[in-house]
Amino acid sequence: MPLTLFNSITSWFLKRRIDQIQEFIRDPHKVQERVLLELTAAAKDTELGRLYNFSEVKNYEQFVRNTPITTYEAFEPYVEKARRGQHNIFWHTPIKWFAKSSGTTNAKSKFIPVSEEALQLCHYKSGKDMLCLYLNNNPDSNLFKGKSLRLGGSKQLYEQNGTYFGDLSAILIENLPFWAEWSCTPGNKVSLMSEWESKLKAIVKEVKDENVTSMAGVPSWMLVLLNRLLEETQKKNLLELWPNLEVYFHGGVSFVPYREQYKNIIPSPDIRFYEIYNASEGFFAIQDRNYSDEMLLMLDYGIFYEFIPMDTFGTPHEKAIPLSQVQIGKNYAMLITTNAGLWRYLIGDTVRFTSISPYRIKITGRTKHFINVFGEELIVENAERALEKACEQTNSRPIDYTVAPIFMKDKLKGGHEWLIEFEVPPQNLDYFTQILDLELQKLNSDYEAKRYNNMTLNKPKVHSARQGLFHDWLKNKGKLGGQNKVPRLSNSREYIEELLTL
């Protein structure tokens, strides 16, 4: 089939979904109520369904009364039953796949159930919706005249008791229809390679002569690949290599620290960056407008959402609320109930609503990744924005970073210690630190109050890390590539002490 015809047919097919998206935008609460009742009805005869009396659930209030909020630690015994091949534990259809995820660099792994319904009605549906929204905004796109560069996890699948586990990306690739590989590069064999350095070389070899029109992957690891690609091909920027490149779909970590680096290697005002919010537990939101940094919450993927205001999170006053009660500008921990059998599951991410008509969000961090040792309530979003401003004003570019508290000792006040690996370091680190500190104060009034006259917090202590430090740290932990992330903020000094010793 000629590429022009293939591009036209595929674009037409994908854009048909817009009417259904408009339905949940028009009536979000009705759609979410329908999702909840469909989920409880489907699972009413499972072990958990009988425990929580899902057969009695007729509305949200009954669901909340019957079903406790849960974490992975509480849910794990049920997961282990399913991994041993038992059925009907928390979902009514057999669970064959489990996405292995640590969430951070911690050694303990989580095994997230992936049902056939979640594969088809959430993960694959979202991939098509991502393209649908992009094509709807860019009707002259020639996306399918070339290939999509994908960069996913680096693990193969392992079998145990008739079930399989591995990176989510491996599960998705394993279950894709055979024709899907035609539009992607590299091929499945290279995409699923385990050893990161070997995989990097193989990807460069395979993709450098392709006509790449789009890219998808985690910004930090994609940047490593793209820089290696430019080095190998002796090109100044990606447009010399791929002149038809249109869009980069990114997620997994904040794009803020990497934005300028991507603009440098893709020097075109027409390049589009589309953020997506996906995880092993599900696919939640997609940027729905060009040149925006907000994402549309997708409400018809078989996922029911609840939110816990972070100002009460972890306190005796903690209370989850449905979508209909959220407010713009507040920080929330997100709860999900899914068509893979997760029930009121605390995913660990925090979000902020930027709009409620339609419901659009920004990811602000993790429930465990913040610093509140001194009452400063510093979240990842604050850190990313301040870092971006400091880099702008000092013409520097970061690669990775982490932040930890400096605890009070004797009569010494506390503070924050930053370890930043720069691609281009600031000429004056003290000036950089001064800007970083001032921007944090502008963004966070609690931080500002603690910094007033050095009352509680001293000025931040910033180290410029050696080249390759975070790469070496992740390599030591066996966490190179794929979806692995450097913890940005921590209330302990565990990560930063390990890094400082390297």
PDB file of C-alpha atoms in Angstrom, residues 187-374:
ATOM      1  CA  GLY A 187      11.856  -4.010  15.809  1.00  0.00           C
ATOM      2  CA  ASN A 188      10.654  -6.245  18.613  1.00  0.00           C
ATOM      3  CA  LYS A 189      13.897  -8.198  18.890  1.00  0.00           C
ATOM      4  CA  VAL A 190      15.983  -5.095  19.625  1.00  0.00           C
ATOM      5  CA  SER A 191      13.230  -3.398  21.661  1.00  0.00           C
ATOM      6  CA  LEU A 192      13.211  -6.272  24.133  1.00  0.00           C
ATOM      7  CA  MET A 193      16.976  -6.577  24.602  1.00  0.00           C
ATOM      8  CA  SER A 194      17.902  -6.656  28.290  1.00  0.00           C
ATOM      9  CA  GLU A 195      21.417  -5.218  28.519  1.00  0.00           C
ATOM     10  CA  TRP A 196      21.194  -1.429  28.134  1.00  0.00           C
ATOM     11  CA  GLU A 197      24.579  -0.661  26.536  1.00  0.00           C
ATOM     12  CA  SER A 198      24.213  -3.411  23.936  1.00  0.00           C
ATOM     13  CA  LYS A 199      20.646  -2.371  23.295  1.00  0.00           C
ATOM     14  CA  LEU A 200      21.717   1.253  22.769  1.00  0.00           C
ATOM     15  CA  LYS A 201      24.209   0.229  20.066  1.00  0.00           C
ATOM     16  CA  ALA A 202      21.645  -2.006  18.373  1.00  0.00           C
ATOM     17  CA  ILE A 203      18.983   0.731  18.343  1.00  0.00           C
ATOM     18  CA  VAL A 204      21.391   3.272  16.831  1.00  0.00           C
ATOM     19  CA  LYS A 205      22.367   0.817  14.102  1.00  0.00           C
ATOM     20  CA  GLU A 206      18.731   0.025  13.258  1.00  0.00           C
ATOM     21  CA  VAL A 207      17.117   3.480  13.381  1.00  0.00           C
ATOM     22  CA  LYS A 208      19.723   5.813  11.882  1.00  0.00           C
ATOM     23  CA  ASP A 209      18.627   5.137   8.286  1.00  0.00           C
ATOM     24  CA  GLU A 210      14.867   5.092   8.976  1.00  0.00           C
ATOM     25  CA  ASN A 211      12.421   7.887   8.166  1.00  0.00           C
ATOM     26  CA  VAL A 212      11.374   8.671  11.738  1.00  0.00           C
ATOM     27  CA  THR A 213       8.343  10.972  12.065  1.00  0.00           C
ATOM     28  CA  SER A 214       7.600  10.525  15.781  1.00  0.00           C
ATOM     29  CA  MET A 215       9.272   9.366  18.987  1.00  0.00           C
ATOM     30  CA  ALA A 216       7.941   7.914  22.245  1.00  0.00           C
ATOM     31  CA  GLY A 217       9.753   7.232  25.514  1.00  0.00           C
ATOM     32  CA  VAL A 218      11.049   8.541  28.847  1.00  0.00           C
ATOM     33  CA  PRO A 219      12.852  11.914  28.332  1.00  0.00           C
ATOM     34  CA  SER A 220      15.994  11.087  30.312  1.00  0.00           C
ATOM     35  CA  TRP A 221      16.722   7.773  28.558  1.00  0.00           C
ATOM     36  CA  MET A 222      15.582   9.023  25.142  1.00  0.00           C
ATOM     37  CA  LEU A 223      18.057  11.901  25.439  1.00  0.00           C
ATOM     38  CA  VAL A 224      20.892   9.434  26.063  1.00  0.00           C
ATOM     39  CA  LEU A 225      19.887   7.532  22.922  1.00  0.00           C
ATOM     40  CA  LEU A 226      19.532  10.659  20.765  1.00  0.00           C
ATOM     41  CA  ASN A 227      22.882  12.082  21.826  1.00  0.00           C
ATOM     42  CA  ARG A 228      24.534   8.739  21.037  1.00  0.00           C
ATOM     43  CA  LEU A 229      22.779   8.730  17.667  1.00  0.00           C
ATOM     44  CA  LEU A 230      24.043  12.225  16.786  1.00  0.00           C
ATOM     45  CA  GLU A 231      27.543  11.275  17.885  1.00  0.00           C
ATOM     46  CA  GLU A 232      27.547   8.120  15.747  1.00  0.00           C
ATOM     47  CA  THR A 233      26.109   9.807  12.646  1.00  0.00           C
ATOM     48  CA  GLN A 234      28.126  13.063  13.007  1.00  0.00           C
ATOM     49  CA  LYS A 235      24.914  15.096  12.604  1.00  0.00           C
ATOM     50  CA  LYS A 236      24.478  18.469  14.293  1.00  0.00           C
ATOM     51  CA  ASN A 237      20.805  17.886  15.130  1.00  0.00           C
ATOM     52  CA  LEU A 238      18.005  15.382  14.613  1.00  0.00           C
ATOM     53  CA  LEU A 239      16.424  17.265  11.707  1.00  0.00           C
ATOM     54  CA  GLU A 240      19.545  16.605   9.641  1.00  0.00           C
ATOM     55  CA  LEU A 241      18.937  12.917  10.293  1.00  0.00           C
ATOM     56  CA  TRP A 242      15.137  12.861  10.260  1.00  0.00           C
ATOM     57  CA  PRO A 243      13.774  15.931   8.402  1.00  0.00           C
ATOM     58  CA  ASN A 244      10.169  14.695   8.729  1.00  0.00           C
ATOM     59  CA  LEU A 245      10.186  14.405  12.532  1.00  0.00           C
ATOM     60  CA  GLU A 246       6.940  15.940  13.865  1.00  0.00           C
ATOM     61  CA  VAL A 247       6.319  15.004  17.472  1.00  0.00           C
ATOM     62  CA  TYR A 248       7.800  13.490  20.607  1.00  0.00           C
ATOM     63  CA  PHE A 249       5.379  11.719  22.978  1.00  0.00           C
ATOM     64  CA  HIS A 250       6.994  11.673  26.418  1.00  0.00           C
ATOM     65  CA  GLY A 251       6.156  10.523  29.948  1.00  0.00           C
ATOM     66  CA  GLY A 252       7.575   8.781  32.986  1.00  0.00           C
ATOM     67  CA  VAL A 253       9.512  11.754  34.361  1.00  0.00           C
ATOM     68  CA  SER A 254       8.954  15.492  34.192  1.00  0.00           C
ATOM     69  CA  PHE A 255       9.909  17.053  30.868  1.00  0.00           C
ATOM     70  CA  VAL A 256      10.760  20.405  32.482  1.00  0.00           C
ATOM     71  CA  PRO A 257      14.502  19.807  33.149  1.00  0.00           C
ATOM     72  CA  TYR A 258      15.001  18.426  29.634  1.00  0.00           C
ATOM     73  CA  ARG A 259      12.935  20.841  27.529  1.00  0.00           C
ATOM     74  CA  GLU A 260      15.804  23.107  26.456  1.00  0.00           C
ATOM     75  CA  GLN A 261      18.054  20.178  25.581  1.00  0.00           C
ATOM     76  CA  TYR A 262      15.390  18.767  23.274  1.00  0.00           C
ATOM     77  CA  LYS A 263      14.881  22.146  21.640  1.00  0.00           C
ATOM     78  CA  ASN A 264      18.635  22.288  21.001  1.00  0.00           C
ATOM     79  CA  ILE A 265      18.788  18.931  19.243  1.00  0.00           C
ATOM     80  CA  ILE A 266      15.463  19.482  17.399  1.00  0.00           C
ATOM     81  CA  PRO A 267      15.834  23.148  16.348  1.00  0.00           C
ATOM     82  CA  SER A 268      12.419  23.708  14.817  1.00  0.00           C
ATOM     83  CA  PRO A 269       9.523  25.848  16.088  1.00  0.00           C
ATOM     84  CA  ASP A 270       7.165  23.325  14.500  1.00  0.00           C
ATOM     85  CA  ILE A 271       8.251  20.302  16.560  1.00  0.00           C
ATOM     86  CA  ARG A 272       5.540  19.282  19.015  1.00  0.00           C
ATOM     87  CA  PHE A 273       5.995  17.745  22.431  1.00  0.00           C
ATOM     88  CA  TYR A 274       3.034  15.742  23.764  1.00  0.00           C
ATOM     89  CA  GLU A 275       3.019  14.574  27.371  1.00  0.00           C
ATOM     90  CA  ILE A 276       1.355  11.334  28.408  1.00  0.00           C
ATOM     91  CA  TYR A 277       0.648   9.922  31.870  1.00  0.00           C
ATOM     92  CA  ASN A 278       0.992   6.148  31.888  1.00  0.00           C
ATOM     93  CA  ALA A 279       2.134   3.593  34.429  1.00  0.00           C
ATOM     94  CA  SER A 280       2.127  -0.159  34.975  1.00  0.00           C
ATOM     95  CA  GLU A 281      -1.243   0.279  36.703  1.00  0.00           C
ATOM     96  CA  GLY A 282      -2.873   1.980  33.741  1.00  0.00           C
ATOM     97  CA  PHE A 283      -2.886   4.855  31.287  1.00  0.00           C
ATOM     98  CA  PHE A 284      -4.481   7.962  32.779  1.00  0.00           C
ATOM     99  CA  ALA A 285      -4.057  11.186  30.816  1.00  0.00           C
ATOM    100  CA  ILE A 286      -2.933  12.598  27.471  1.00  0.00           C
ATOM    101  CA  GLN A 287      -2.010  16.117  26.397  1.00  0.00           C
ATOM    102  CA  ASP A 288      -4.887  17.146  24.140  1.00  0.00           C
ATOM    103  CA  ARG A 289      -3.625  20.466  22.748  1.00  0.00           C
ATOM    104  CA  ASN A 290      -0.535  21.596  20.862  1.00  0.00           C
ATOM    105  CA  TYR A 291       2.041  23.523  22.886  1.00  0.00           C
ATOM    106  CA  SER A 292       0.358  22.814  26.243  1.00  0.00           C
ATOM    107  CA  ASP A 293       1.710  21.322  29.461  1.00  0.00           C
ATOM    108  CA  GLU A 294      -1.661  20.055  30.711  1.00  0.00           C
ATOM    109  CA  MET A 295      -3.157  16.605  30.160  1.00  0.00           C
ATOM    110  CA  LEU A 296      -6.755  15.528  29.629  1.00  0.00           C
ATOM    111  CA  LEU A 297      -7.833  12.915  32.196  1.00  0.00           C
ATOM    112  CA  MET A 298      -9.164   9.959  30.175  1.00  0.00           C
ATOM    113  CA  LEU A 299     -12.374   8.795  31.837  1.00  0.00           C
ATOM    114  CA  ASP A 300     -13.548   5.800  29.775  1.00  0.00           C
ATOM    115  CA  TYR A 301     -10.615   3.369  30.053  1.00  0.00           C
ATOM    116  CA  GLY A 302     -12.186   1.170  32.738  1.00  0.00           C
ATOM    117  CA  ILE A 303     -10.545   3.228  35.499  1.00  0.00           C
ATOM    118  CA  PHE A 304     -12.478   4.957  38.285  1.00  0.00           C
ATOM    119  CA  TYR A 305     -10.671   7.861  39.947  1.00  0.00           C
ATOM    120  CA  GLU A 306     -10.631   9.221  43.479  1.00  0.00           C
ATOM    121  CA  PHE A 307      -8.403  11.848  45.054  1.00  0.00           C
ATOM    122  CA  ILE A 308      -7.059  12.556  48.546  1.00  0.00           C
ATOM    123  CA  PRO A 309      -6.190  16.207  49.308  1.00  0.00           C
ATOM    124  CA  MET A 310      -2.506  16.255  50.213  1.00  0.00           C
ATOM    125  CA  ASP A 311      -3.102  18.685  53.092  1.00  0.00           C
ATOM    126  CA  THR A 312      -4.857  15.821  54.908  1.00  0.00           C
ATOM    127  CA  PHE A 313      -2.974  12.867  53.379  1.00  0.00           C
ATOM    128  CA  GLY A 314      -1.638  10.509  56.037  1.00  0.00           C
ATOM    129  CA  THR A 315      -3.490  12.296  58.852  1.00  0.00           C
ATOM    130  CA  PRO A 316      -6.546  11.196  60.875  1.00  0.00           C
ATOM    131  CA  HIS A 317      -8.566  13.629  58.721  1.00  0.00           C
ATOM    132  CA  GLU A 318      -7.622  11.962  55.436  1.00  0.00           C
ATOM    133  CA  LYS A 319     -10.613  11.515  53.128  1.00  0.00           C
ATOM    134  CA  ALA A 320     -10.903  10.484  49.496  1.00  0.00           C
ATOM    135  CA  ILE A 321     -13.228  12.413  47.193  1.00  0.00           C
ATOM    136  CA  PRO A 322     -14.641  11.592  43.727  1.00  0.00           C
ATOM    137  CA  LEU A 323     -13.816  13.541  40.592  1.00  0.00           C
ATOM    138  CA  SER A 324     -16.894  15.729  41.012  1.00  0.00           C
ATOM    139  CA  GLN A 325     -15.475  17.320  44.179  1.00  0.00           C
ATOM    140  CA  VAL A 326     -11.927  18.220  43.106  1.00  0.00           C
ATOM    141  CA  GLN A 327     -10.799  21.840  42.998  1.00  0.00           C
ATOM    142  CA  ILE A 328      -8.443  23.642  40.654  1.00  0.00           C
ATOM    143  CA  GLY A 329      -4.971  24.275  42.064  1.00  0.00           C
ATOM    144  CA  LYS A 330      -5.050  21.779  44.957  1.00  0.00           C
ATOM    145  CA  ASN A 331      -2.536  18.958  45.268  1.00  0.00           C
ATOM    146  CA  TYR A 332      -4.061  15.450  45.421  1.00  0.00           C
ATOM    147  CA  ALA A 333      -2.868  11.880  45.872  1.00  0.00           C
ATOM    148  CA  MET A 334      -4.573   9.725  43.241  1.00  0.00           C
ATOM    149  CA  LEU A 335      -6.561   6.540  43.899  1.00  0.00           C
ATOM    150  CA  ILE A 336      -7.570   4.174  41.106  1.00  0.00           C
ATOM    151  CA  THR A 337     -10.029   1.325  40.721  1.00  0.00           C
ATOM    152  CA  THR A 338      -9.310  -0.577  37.504  1.00  0.00           C
ATOM    153  CA  ASN A 339     -10.358  -3.281  35.075  1.00  0.00           C
ATOM    154  CA  ALA A 340      -7.335  -5.308  36.170  1.00  0.00           C
ATOM    155  CA  GLY A 341      -8.690  -5.710  39.713  1.00  0.00           C
ATOM    156  CA  LEU A 342      -7.036  -2.863  41.624  1.00  0.00           C
ATOM    157  CA  TRP A 343      -9.560  -1.508  44.133  1.00  0.00           C
ATOM    158  CA  ARG A 344      -9.160   1.985  45.626  1.00  0.00           C
ATOM    159  CA  TYR A 345      -5.443   1.555  45.021  1.00  0.00           C
ATOM    160  CA  LEU A 346      -3.056   4.307  46.092  1.00  0.00           C
ATOM    161  CA  ILE A 347      -0.814   4.609  43.063  1.00  0.00           C
ATOM    162  CA  GLY A 348       1.688   6.925  44.769  1.00  0.00           C
ATOM    163  CA  ASP A 349       1.452   9.883  42.360  1.00  0.00           C
ATOM    164  CA  THR A 350       0.240  13.378  43.161  1.00  0.00           C
ATOM    165  CA  VAL A 351      -1.592  15.582  40.663  1.00  0.00           C
ATOM    166  CA  ARG A 352      -2.991  19.087  40.444  1.00  0.00           C
ATOM    167  CA  PHE A 353      -6.083  20.031  38.413  1.00  0.00           C
ATOM    168  CA  THR A 354      -5.602  22.945  36.043  1.00  0.00           C
ATOM    169  CA  SER A 355      -9.159  22.728  34.665  1.00  0.00           C
ATOM    170  CA  ILE A 356     -12.415  20.998  35.591  1.00  0.00           C
ATOM    171  CA  SER A 357     -14.238  21.583  32.306  1.00  0.00           C
ATOM    172  CA  PRO A 358     -12.747  19.441  30.905  1.00  0.00           C
ATOM    173  CA  TYR A 359     -10.712  17.736  33.623  1.00  0.00           C
ATOM    174  CA  ARG A 360      -7.058  18.464  32.931  1.00  0.00           C
ATOM    175  CA  ILE A 361      -4.157  17.715  35.248  1.00  0.00           C
ATOM    176  CA  LYS A 362      -0.442  18.119  35.827  1.00  0.00           C
ATOM    177  CA  ILE A 363       1.663  15.573  37.691  1.00  0.00           C
ATOM    178  CA  THR A 364       3.202  17.249  40.736  1.00  0.00           C
ATOM    179  CA  GLY A 365       5.242  14.384  42.188  1.00  0.00           C
ATOM    180  CA  ARG A 366       4.995  11.298  44.362  1.00  0.00           C
ATOM    181  CA  THR A 367       3.392  10.813  47.762  1.00  0.00           C
ATOM    182  CA  LYS A 368       6.758   9.580  49.045  1.00  0.00           C
ATOM    183  CA  HIS A 369       8.961  11.946  47.011  1.00  0.00           C
ATOM    184  CA  PHE A 370       8.823  15.303  48.752  1.00  0.00           C
ATOM    185  CA  ILE A 371      10.736  17.039  51.504  1.00  0.00           C
ATOM    186  CA  ASN A 372       8.837  18.079  54.591  1.00  0.00           C
ATOM    187  CA  VAL A 373      11.445  17.668  57.321  1.00  0.00           C
ATOM    188  CA  PHE A 374      11.081  21.276  58.461  1.00  0.00           C
TER     189      PHE A 374
END
